[in-house]
Short mmCIF file of C-alpha atoms in Angstrom, two decimals:
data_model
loop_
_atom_site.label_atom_id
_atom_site.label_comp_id
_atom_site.label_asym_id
_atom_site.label_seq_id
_atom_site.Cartn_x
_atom_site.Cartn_y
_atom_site.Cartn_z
CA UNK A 1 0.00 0.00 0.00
CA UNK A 2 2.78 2.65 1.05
CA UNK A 3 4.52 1.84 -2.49
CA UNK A 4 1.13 2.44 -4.21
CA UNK A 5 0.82 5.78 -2.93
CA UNK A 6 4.42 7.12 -3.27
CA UNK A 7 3.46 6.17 -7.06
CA UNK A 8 0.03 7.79 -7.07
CA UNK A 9 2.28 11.03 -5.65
CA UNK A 10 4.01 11.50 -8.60
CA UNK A 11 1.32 12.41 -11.34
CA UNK A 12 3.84 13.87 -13.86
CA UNK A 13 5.36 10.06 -13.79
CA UNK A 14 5.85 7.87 -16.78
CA UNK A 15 6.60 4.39 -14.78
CA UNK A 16 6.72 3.67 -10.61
CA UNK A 17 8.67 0.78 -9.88
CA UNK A 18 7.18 -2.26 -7.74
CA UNK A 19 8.78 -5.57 -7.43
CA UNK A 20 7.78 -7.15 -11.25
CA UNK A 21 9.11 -3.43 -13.02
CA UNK A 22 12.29 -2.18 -13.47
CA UNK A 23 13.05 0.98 -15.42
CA UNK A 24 15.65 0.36 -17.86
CA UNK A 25 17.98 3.70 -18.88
CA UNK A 26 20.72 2.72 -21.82
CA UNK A 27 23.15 5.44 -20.41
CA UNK A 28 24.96 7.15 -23.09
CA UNK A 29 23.58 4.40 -25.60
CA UNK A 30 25.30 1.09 -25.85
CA UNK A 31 28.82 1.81 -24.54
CA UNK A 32 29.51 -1.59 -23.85
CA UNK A 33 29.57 -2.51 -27.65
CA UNK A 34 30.01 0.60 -29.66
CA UNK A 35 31.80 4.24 -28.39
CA UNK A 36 29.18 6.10 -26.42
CA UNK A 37 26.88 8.84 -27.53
CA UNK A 38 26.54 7.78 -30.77
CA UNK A 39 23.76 7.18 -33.31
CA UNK A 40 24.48 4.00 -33.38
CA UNK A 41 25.03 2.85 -30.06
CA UNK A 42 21.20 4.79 -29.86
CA UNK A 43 19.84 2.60 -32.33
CA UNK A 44 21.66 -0.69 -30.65
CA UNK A 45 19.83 0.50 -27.19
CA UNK A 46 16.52 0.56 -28.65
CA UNK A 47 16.41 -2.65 -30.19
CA UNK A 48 16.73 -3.95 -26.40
CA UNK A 49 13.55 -2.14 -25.62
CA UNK A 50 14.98 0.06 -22.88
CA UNK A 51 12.71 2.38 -21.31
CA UNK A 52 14.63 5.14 -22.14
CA UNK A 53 17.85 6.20 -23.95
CA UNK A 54 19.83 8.78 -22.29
CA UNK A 55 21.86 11.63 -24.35
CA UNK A 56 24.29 13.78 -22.27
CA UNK A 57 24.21 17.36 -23.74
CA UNK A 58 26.49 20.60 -24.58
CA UNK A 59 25.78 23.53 -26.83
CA UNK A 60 28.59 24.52 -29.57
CA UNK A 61 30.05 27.90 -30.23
CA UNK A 62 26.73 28.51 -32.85
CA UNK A 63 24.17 27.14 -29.97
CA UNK A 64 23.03 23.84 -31.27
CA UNK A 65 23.20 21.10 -28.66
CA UNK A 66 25.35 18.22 -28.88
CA UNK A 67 25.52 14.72 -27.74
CA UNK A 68 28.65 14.61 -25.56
CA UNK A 69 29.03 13.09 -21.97
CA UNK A 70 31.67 15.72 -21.52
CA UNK A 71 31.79 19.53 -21.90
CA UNK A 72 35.40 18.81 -23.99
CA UNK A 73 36.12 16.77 -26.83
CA UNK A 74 39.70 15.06 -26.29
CA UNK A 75 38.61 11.59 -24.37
CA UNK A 76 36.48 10.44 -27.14
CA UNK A 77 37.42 12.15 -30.35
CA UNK A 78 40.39 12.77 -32.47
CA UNK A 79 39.89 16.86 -32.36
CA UNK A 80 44.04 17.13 -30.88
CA UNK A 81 44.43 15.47 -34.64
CA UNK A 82 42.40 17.60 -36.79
CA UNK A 83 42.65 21.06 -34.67
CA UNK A 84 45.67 20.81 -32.86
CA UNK A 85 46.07 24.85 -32.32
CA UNK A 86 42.19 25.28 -30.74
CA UNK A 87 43.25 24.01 -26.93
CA UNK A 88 42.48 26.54 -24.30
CA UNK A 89 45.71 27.43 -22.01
CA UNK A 90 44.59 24.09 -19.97
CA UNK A 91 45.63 22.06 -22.78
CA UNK A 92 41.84 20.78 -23.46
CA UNK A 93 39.26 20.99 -26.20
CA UNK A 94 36.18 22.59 -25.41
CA UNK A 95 32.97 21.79 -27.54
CA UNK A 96 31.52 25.42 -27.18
CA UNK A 97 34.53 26.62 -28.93
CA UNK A 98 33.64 24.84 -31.77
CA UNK A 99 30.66 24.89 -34.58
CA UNK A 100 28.23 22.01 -35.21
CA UNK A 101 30.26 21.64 -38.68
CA UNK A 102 33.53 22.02 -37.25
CA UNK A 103 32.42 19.15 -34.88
CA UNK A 104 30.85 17.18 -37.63
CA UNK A 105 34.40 16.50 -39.30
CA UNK A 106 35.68 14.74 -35.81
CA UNK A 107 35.83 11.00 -35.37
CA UNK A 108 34.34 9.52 -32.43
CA UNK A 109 36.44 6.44 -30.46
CA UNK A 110 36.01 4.66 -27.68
CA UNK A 111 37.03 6.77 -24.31
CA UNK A 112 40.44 7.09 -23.34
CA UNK A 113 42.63 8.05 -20.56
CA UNK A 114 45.07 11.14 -21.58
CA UNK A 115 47.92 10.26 -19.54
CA UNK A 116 48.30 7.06 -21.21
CA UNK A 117 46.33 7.20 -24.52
CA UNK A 118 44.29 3.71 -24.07
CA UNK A 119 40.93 2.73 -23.54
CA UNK A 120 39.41 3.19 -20.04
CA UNK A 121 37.73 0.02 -20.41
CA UNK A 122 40.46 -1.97 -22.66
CA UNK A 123 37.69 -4.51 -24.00
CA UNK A 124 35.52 -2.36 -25.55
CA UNK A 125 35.39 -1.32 -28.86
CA UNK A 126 38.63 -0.82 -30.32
CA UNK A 127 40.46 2.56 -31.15
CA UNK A 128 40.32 3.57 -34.55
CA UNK A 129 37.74 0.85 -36.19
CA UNK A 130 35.41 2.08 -38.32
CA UNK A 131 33.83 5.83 -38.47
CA UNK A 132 31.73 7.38 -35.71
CA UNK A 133 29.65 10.99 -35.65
CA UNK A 134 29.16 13.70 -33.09
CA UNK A 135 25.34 13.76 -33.15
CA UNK A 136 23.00 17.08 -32.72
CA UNK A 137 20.37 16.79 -30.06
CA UNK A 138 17.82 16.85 -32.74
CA UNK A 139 19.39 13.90 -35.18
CA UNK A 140 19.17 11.83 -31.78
CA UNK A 141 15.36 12.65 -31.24
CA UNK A 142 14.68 12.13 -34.38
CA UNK A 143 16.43 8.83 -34.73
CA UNK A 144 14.60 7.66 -31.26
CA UNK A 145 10.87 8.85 -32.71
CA UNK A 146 11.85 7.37 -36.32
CA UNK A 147 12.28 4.09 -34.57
CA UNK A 148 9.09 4.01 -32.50
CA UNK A 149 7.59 5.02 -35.58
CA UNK A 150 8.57 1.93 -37.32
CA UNK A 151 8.72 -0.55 -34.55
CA UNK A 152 5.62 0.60 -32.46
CA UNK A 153 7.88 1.17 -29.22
CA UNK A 154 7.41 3.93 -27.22
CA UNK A 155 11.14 4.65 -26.28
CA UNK A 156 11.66 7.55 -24.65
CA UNK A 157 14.50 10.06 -23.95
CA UNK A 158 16.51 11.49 -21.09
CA UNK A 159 18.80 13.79 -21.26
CA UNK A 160 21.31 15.45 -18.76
CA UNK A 161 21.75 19.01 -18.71
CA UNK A 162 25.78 19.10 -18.73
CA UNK A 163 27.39 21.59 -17.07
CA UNK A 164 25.26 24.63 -17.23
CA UNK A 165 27.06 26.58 -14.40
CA UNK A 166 30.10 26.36 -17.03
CA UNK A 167 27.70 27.41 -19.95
CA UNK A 168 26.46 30.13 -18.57
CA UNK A 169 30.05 31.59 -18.03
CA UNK A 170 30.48 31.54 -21.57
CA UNK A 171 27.16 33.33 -22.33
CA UNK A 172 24.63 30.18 -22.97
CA UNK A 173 21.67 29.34 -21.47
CA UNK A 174 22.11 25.53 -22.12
CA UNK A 175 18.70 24.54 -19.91
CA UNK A 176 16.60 27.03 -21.83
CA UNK A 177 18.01 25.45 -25.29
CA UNK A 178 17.00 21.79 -24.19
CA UNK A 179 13.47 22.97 -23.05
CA UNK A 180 13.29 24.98 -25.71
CA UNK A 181 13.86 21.87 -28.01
CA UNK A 182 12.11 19.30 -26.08
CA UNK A 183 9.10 21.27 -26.51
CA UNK A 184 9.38 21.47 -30.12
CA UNK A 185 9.43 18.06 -30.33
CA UNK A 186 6.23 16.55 -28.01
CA UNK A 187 7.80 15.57 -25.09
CA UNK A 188 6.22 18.51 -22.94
CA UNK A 189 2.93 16.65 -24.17
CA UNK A 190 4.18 12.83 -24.52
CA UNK A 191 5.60 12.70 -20.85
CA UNK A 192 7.91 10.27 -22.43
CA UNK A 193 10.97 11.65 -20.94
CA UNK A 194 12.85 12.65 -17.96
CA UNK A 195 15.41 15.54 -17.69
CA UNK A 196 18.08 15.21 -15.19
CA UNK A 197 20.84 17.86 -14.29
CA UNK A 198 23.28 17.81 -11.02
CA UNK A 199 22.91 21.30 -11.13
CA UNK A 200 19.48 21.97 -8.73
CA UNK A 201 19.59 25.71 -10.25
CA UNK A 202 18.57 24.09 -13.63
CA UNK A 203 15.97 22.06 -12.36
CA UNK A 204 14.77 24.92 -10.11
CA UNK A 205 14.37 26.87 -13.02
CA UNK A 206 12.66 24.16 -15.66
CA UNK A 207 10.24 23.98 -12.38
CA UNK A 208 9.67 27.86 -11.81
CA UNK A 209 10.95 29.44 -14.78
CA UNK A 210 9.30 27.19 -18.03
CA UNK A 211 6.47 25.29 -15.17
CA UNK A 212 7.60 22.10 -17.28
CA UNK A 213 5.57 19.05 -16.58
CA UNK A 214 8.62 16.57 -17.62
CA UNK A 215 9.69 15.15 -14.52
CA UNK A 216 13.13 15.99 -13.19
CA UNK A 217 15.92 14.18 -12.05
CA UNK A 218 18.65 15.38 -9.13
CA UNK A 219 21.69 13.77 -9.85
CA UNK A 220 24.00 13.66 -7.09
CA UNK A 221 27.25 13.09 -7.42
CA UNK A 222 30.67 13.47 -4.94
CA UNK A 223 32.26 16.54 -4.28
CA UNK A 224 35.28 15.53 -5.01
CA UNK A 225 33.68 15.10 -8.97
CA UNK A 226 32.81 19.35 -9.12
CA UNK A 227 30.40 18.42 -11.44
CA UNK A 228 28.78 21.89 -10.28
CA UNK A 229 28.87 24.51 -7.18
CA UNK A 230 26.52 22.13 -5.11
CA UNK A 231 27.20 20.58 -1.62
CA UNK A 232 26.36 16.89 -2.64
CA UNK A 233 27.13 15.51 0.97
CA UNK A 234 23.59 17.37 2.25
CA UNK A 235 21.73 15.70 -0.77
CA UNK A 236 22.84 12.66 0.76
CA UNK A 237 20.50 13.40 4.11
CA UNK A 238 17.10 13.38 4.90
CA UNK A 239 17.21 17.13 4.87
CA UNK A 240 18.36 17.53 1.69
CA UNK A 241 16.27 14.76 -0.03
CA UNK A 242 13.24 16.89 1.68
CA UNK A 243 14.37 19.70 0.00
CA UNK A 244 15.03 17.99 -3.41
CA UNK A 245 11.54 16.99 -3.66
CA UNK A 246 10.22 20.45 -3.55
CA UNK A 247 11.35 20.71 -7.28
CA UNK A 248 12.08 17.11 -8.56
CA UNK A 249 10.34 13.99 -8.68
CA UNK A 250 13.39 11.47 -8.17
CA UNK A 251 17.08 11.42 -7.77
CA UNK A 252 20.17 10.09 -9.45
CA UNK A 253 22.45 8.68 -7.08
CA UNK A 254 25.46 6.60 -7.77
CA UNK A 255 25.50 3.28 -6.72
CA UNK A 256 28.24 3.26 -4.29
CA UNK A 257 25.95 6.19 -2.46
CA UNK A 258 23.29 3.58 -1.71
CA UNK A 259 25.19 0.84 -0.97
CA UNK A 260 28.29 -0.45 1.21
CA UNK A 261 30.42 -2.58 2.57
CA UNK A 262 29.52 -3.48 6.11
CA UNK A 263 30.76 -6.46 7.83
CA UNK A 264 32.11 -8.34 5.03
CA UNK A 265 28.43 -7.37 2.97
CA UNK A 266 27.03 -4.94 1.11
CA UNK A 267 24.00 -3.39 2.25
CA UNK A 268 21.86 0.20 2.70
CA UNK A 269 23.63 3.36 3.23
CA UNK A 270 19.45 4.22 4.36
CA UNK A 271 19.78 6.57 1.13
CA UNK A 272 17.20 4.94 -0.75
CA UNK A 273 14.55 4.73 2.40
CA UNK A 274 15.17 8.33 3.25
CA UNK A 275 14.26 8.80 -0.28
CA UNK A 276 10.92 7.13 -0.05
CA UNK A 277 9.74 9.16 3.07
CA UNK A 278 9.64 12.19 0.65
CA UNK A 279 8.02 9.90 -2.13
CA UNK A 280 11.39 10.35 -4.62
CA UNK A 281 12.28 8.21 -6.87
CA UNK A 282 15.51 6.69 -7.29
CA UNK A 283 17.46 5.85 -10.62
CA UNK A 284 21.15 4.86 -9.85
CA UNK A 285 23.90 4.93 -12.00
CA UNK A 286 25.77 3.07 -13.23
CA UNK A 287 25.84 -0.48 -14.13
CA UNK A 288 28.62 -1.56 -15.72
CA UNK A 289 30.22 -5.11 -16.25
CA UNK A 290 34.05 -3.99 -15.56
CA UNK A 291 32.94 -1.83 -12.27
CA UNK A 292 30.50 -4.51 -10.16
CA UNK A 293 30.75 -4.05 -6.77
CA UNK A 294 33.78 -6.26 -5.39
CA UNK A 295 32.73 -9.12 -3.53
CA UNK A 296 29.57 -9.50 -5.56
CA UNK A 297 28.25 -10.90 -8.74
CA UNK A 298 26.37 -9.04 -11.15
CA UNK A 299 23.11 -11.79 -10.49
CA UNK A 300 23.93 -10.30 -6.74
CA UNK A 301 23.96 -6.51 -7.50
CA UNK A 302 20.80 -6.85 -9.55
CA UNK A 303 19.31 -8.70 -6.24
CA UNK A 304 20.48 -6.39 -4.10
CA UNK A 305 19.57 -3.17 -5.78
CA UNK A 306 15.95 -4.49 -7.99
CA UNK A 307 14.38 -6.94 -4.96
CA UNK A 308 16.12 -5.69 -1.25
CA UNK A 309 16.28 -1.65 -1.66
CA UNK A 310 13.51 -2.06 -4.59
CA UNK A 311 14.84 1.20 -6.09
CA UNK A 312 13.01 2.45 -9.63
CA UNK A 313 15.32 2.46 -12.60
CA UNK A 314 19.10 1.68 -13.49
CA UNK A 315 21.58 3.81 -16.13
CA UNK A 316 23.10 0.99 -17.45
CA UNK A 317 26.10 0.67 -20.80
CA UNK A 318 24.78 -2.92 -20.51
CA UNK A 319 21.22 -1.91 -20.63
CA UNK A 320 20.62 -5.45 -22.34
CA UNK A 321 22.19 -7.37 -19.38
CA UNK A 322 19.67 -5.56 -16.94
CA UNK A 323 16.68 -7.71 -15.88
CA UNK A 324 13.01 -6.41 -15.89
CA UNK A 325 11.78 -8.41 -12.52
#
């Protein structure tokens, strides 16, 4: 009965999990097979019938919005190749000093470390096989809605706001610019899609500012991470999840943040049942194959995460590997 109401709660809600329903997120695509962010590791994802496909985004220097999991280009493209004299004085590549165009002549690889030049994860798809695309925003929709078109799925979309306290520095209103586009094409009206920032500003704002009815995602993250100006520690508390659901409907927490070692076991950091007292959901992130939890099996993790803490959805680069009960 409790679990029936938290999901009643939400209105704006495409899914509520209980214990037969899992919501499936293929996070940047289908990373584990092909580089992420691509439109082919989008089109790999849906076959699996995910729930959702999730594009990271960043505007260029002419304010289109990119699919790019980080606000530079050198860990998964060959841009030190082809424009070796656009680094800023920190030696990186930054998207918004480039044009769609510009970005369109990159190749995209498989992510690598730039100390060492090799593959983060060295058994995934190899460097400099075949020829991958930076994709716009709206060649990613469009892909996504071609394909429900023509299978009769109802995929949906969710993307992350990236970086916006950056943007804004250099004069772009990045959340304005996905709204603005997710409007334009029905998901304001479909409610098939979530937006997710770890920025609470942006979400504050898609709340208050553009009274969006897509529901909104707090990702937390560590502080360590500055993935934005925001104390991540008090999201973590009971206090803070209070205060998150004043303007979201669920959070994004990684999966060491719910879950520990404790006494030779994993078990509840009390994350995800704080959560639930303020009728949150809770999507973790992420689930991959090289990074399970030592000490368990990925049969165990699923267990642990789907059936004991019962939390709502998974980001997954396996998104085929995850189970849906």
């Amino acid at each position: 009965m409790k679990l029936l109401l938290q999901c009643a709660a939400l209105v704006f809600l495409v899914s509520c999990n209980s214990e037969s329903e899992v919501t499936v997120i293929a996070h940047r695509g289908a990373p584990g097979y092909l580089p992420e962010h691509t439109l082919e590791g989008a089109a790999m994802a849906h076959a699996w019938d995910v729930d959702y496909i999730e594009p990271d985004l960043v505007l260029t220097k002419d304010d289109h919005l990119v699919i790019l999991h980080d606000h530079h280009l050198d860990t998964t493209t060959n841009v030190a190749k082809i424009y070796p004299e656009r680094s800023r004085e920190d030696g990186r590549f930054y998207a918004v000093d480039f044009t769609l165009n510009e970005l369109k002549t990159l190749n995209v690889h498989e992510r690598i470390d730039l100390k060492t030049g090799r593959k983060v994860f060295p058994n995934r798809f190899p460097l400099n096989k075949s020829s991958f695309r930076i994709p716009s925003f709206k060649e990613f929709i469009e892909l996504v809605q071609g394909l429900n078109k023509t299978t009769g799925k109802t995929v949906g979309i969710y993307p992350e706001i990236k970086k916006p306290e950056f943007h804004l520095k250099e004069g772009k209103d990045i959340t304005k610019a996905v709204i603005k586009i997710m409007r334009e094409y029905g998901y304001e009206e479909s409610k098939n899609a979530f937006i997710q920032s770890f920025w609470p500003r942006s979400l504050k704002r898609l709340k208050e500012e553009f009274k969006t009815g897509i529901p909104l995602i707090q990702l937390i993250a560590d502080n360590s991470w500055k993935e934005s100006s925001a104390d991540y520690s008090i999201m973590l508390t009971n206090e803070g999840q209070k205060k998150i659901a004043k303007y979201a409907q669920g959070i994004g927490p990684a999966i060491h943040q719910i879950i520990g070692p404790k006494s030779g076991e994993w078990k509840s950091t009390g994350v995800v049942g704080n959560a639930r007292k303020h009728g949150l959901l809770i999507h973790a992130y992420t689930h991959r194959i090289e990074q399970i939890p030592k000490g368990l099996s990925e049969k165990e993790l699923f267990q642990l995460l789907f059936k004991e803490l019962q939390i709502d959805g998974i980001f997954s680069d396996f998104a085929d590997r995850v189970p849906r009960s």
